[in-house]
Amino acid sequence: MTNIKNNAATQETRRKLIEAAGEVFAAQGLHAATIKEITSKAGVNTAAINYHFSDKFELYAAVVRRALDDMCGQKEYHAKELTGTPEQQLEQVIFEMLENTSDPTRPSWCTTILAHEFSQPTAALDAVVEELIRPQVNRMNHIIRQILGNDATEKQILQAALSVVSQHVHYSYNHQLIRRLQPQAFDQCTWQDMAKHIARFSIAGLRDMRK
Amino acid sequence: MTNIKNNAATQETRRKLIEAAGEVFAAQGLHAATIKEITSKAGVNTAAINYHFSDKFELYAAVVRRALDDMCGQKEYHAKELTGTPEQQLEQVIFEMLENTSDPTRPSWCTTILAHEFSQPTAALDAVVEELIRPQVNRMNHIIRQILGNDATEKQILQAALSVVSQHVHYSYNHQLIRRLQPQAFDQCTWQDMAKHIARFSIAGLRDMRK
Amino acid sequence: MTNIKNNAATQETRRKLIEAAGEVFAAQGLHAATIKEITSKAGVNTAAINYHFSDKFELYAAVVRRALDDMCGQKEYHAKELTGTPEQQLEQVIFEMLENTSDPTRPSWCTTILAHEFSQPTAALDAVVEELIRPQVNRMNHIIRQILGNDATEKQILQAALSVVSQHVHYSYNHQLIRRLQPQAFDQCTWQDMAKHIARFSIAGLRDMRK
Amino acid sequence: MTNIKNNAATQETRRKLIEAAGEVFAAQGLHAATIKEITSKAGVNTAAINYHFSDKFELYAAVVRRALDDMCGQKEYHAKELTGTPEQQLEQVIFEMLENTSDPTRPSWCTTILAHEFSQPTAALDAVVEELIRPQVNRMNHIIRQILGNDATEKQILQAALSVVSQHVHYSYNHQLIRRLQPQAFDQCTWQDMAKHIARFSIAGLRDMRK
DNA sequence: AATGAATGAGCCTTCATTCAT
DNA sequence: GATGAATGAAGGCTCATTCAT
């Protein structure tokens, strides 16, 4: 209440640092990223990281937390009511997932940072799993259970969910390799195209499981 | 009778180094892994890396190549003729892929290393992508083209191939995360179960694309 | 009053490093000299070289520049107007050169470093040859051109300049070898004696070239 | 007498090594030169140096010795009788010196190796000085004493000798820097031109000293 | 509150040398 | 006698961190 100005300046510096660190950590990874690159990109002093955060790793943790907030905090989509038949709901979810990882208004490093966490888990992974992934898994399983009917076993639901989600994950996280292998076809394919395809492909697969 | 060849010792040292490096790189990542940890795990001198490979990165490249070789290169199934209808061939290929990544004799670090490379390719992948991955892509595209028929566009073939392959990739490479989220269901599910499911799910999806 | 400027400490550290490096480089050569020896002699940390200069070689380059600066750069005689006939001017220049290299306040490693550079130039010399050596060459050539007259060819001027300058260079840079060969005669010979001799010897030679 | 063939092979290997080492040591200096570069240039195994010579330094010493032999052993010039007046003798000596350092039939590294020794004396320098330089100094002093007459003091003789010799030394050892500063004039100037110039310039200077 | 200067630990790499064959 | 493989010591350099201001 007293020294708001100072506090504001501090917050601003922290924000700049997280933003810069997000980009650098996304591009290089936790270890390969250097303090110098981050601070020079943020336009602050080398010692600022140790001053504002206490550690390089603490900064990283703050970045992960920020990515999480961006991914599931501000987006209201998982509060948004799904409507229509279960198959229509599945379509909506698939669209949301691809839209989310393709959203150009969100700092592009958020996805990458989280992908890093998946392949090289740090202490920050626990939060990611529980806060971000678990709810999505639950929602997906709920929809699939409705589509497959009450006879479906847990094993079947898992398999079905994996089949649906995997298409999103592979497309969204391995796009560099995919584009490299088949550049023309890949570049013709917007995320909307892909969402449509995944939805149709998946629903056909799910219907077949019901037989 | 056992190891008489002139450079048998060399080959053995290289093998030990790649093995140790695979584990360490998988656990720590390219940058965080240290030469010291690798060489002490391999039981050789620090300078051996520079002697046998010329670089830390060249060693990493050799590890990536070895992982891909193990995965799709030297196995004899590759020469094995695919038989039956295109759909049956697809089934065989899916089976092969999962069998291969689930082979318990293959070092467990292979999938981790490759998962990194797929999402964050380095120059090491460049060196082998054409040689090892491209042929598999071509084979898969060939089968899918047959299934979809001559009217299928390149874009459709890419989408279809991604849908099929993604199910394999996600299941094979994200074991740990999947088990963590749904331990019971996952442990009931052998790779054979999964192969059967992926084949059926995929064929249903592909058939739907033909309509 | 003494060292208040903000970066006075920095300048002081740089100075200490160059001083120490000069001694070590002169004694051991660029390659054989070690960072550790230099920094411990300067009383600073190993990383200081990378901080203040960026490289071992950049430090060496700074040493070479300092040696040349000391030799011909910052001294005020350079601004001092040469007076009298061209022959008198030559005398003054010869006197200046020997006075300068014989200046006991100048670090003794300067000549050694420069002797190396002259016979085996590195990139360090490239950086300063135009700035520091060229002007001296021009001044010398200008005087000699006046002495030899307008008929003199460029080749003659080069030969004449080499004859004059070589006497200075050999005397100033090969002290030790000369003294070793003829200690008594050498010790009788002050630099003033030598300057007088070189001037007379050279003027006689130049006059002969005019015939 | 018994195993000449082996001995011959050994001698041949030693010869190849010294030849290769001469080039590399001349180009890089004792410390910067690496065993690997020398052995690969000589086409022999890495261990050959430690086998034939016991040390890197012993190889260097052998190279210096070989350079010395080449410089003053095979050349009969300092046994060759000088003829004519003292001034004519001086001319002959100056020609010999420049011819010698410019002789294209002698491995070019000999001069450079010895130049290294001058600026970075090793244990091998003593031999160089006594065997190679001292005799030349004596001969030069003898000639100059004759030219200057009996009144000349030792100091004068030293000064005169330095003036003469310095022109040779500077031209022969610092030619890289000289060419860099004045390429056109330098390239017009053969060593014969230079020898002629130095002789004339020096004789004029010496005559002037007699007055 | 914030920073430029300095540090020490550790990493990758190189190199002369040795060992086993 | 000669060599390919392997080694240990040391060097240059980088980097996160701390200190003095």
PDB file of C-alpha atoms (C1' of nucleotides) in Angstrom, chain C residues 33-35 50 55-56, chain F residues 10-15:
ATOM      1  CA  ALA C  33      51.980 -19.435 -21.787  1.00  0.00           C
ATOM      2  CA  THR C  34      49.142 -20.577 -19.577  1.00  0.00           C
ATOM      3  CA  ILE C  35      46.178 -18.616 -18.356  1.00  0.00           C
ATOM      4  CA  ASN C  50      37.361 -14.157 -20.152  1.00  0.00           C
ATOM      5  CA  ASP C  55      39.911 -14.851 -24.979  1.00  0.00           C
ATOM      6  CA  LYS C  56      43.454 -15.830 -24.327  1.00  0.00           C
TER       7      LYS C  56
ATOM      8  C1'  DA F  10      46.218 -30.078 -17.904  1.00  0.00           C
ATOM      9  C1'  DG F  11      44.399 -26.257 -20.530  1.00  0.00           C
ATOM     10  C1'  DG F  12      40.987 -22.866 -22.050  1.00  0.00           C
ATOM     11  C1'  DC F  13      36.640 -21.575 -21.428  1.00  0.00           C
ATOM     12  C1'  DT F  14      31.715 -21.106 -19.637  1.00  0.00           C
ATOM     13  C1'  DC F  15      28.471 -20.318 -16.319  1.00  0.00           C
TER      14       DC F  15
END
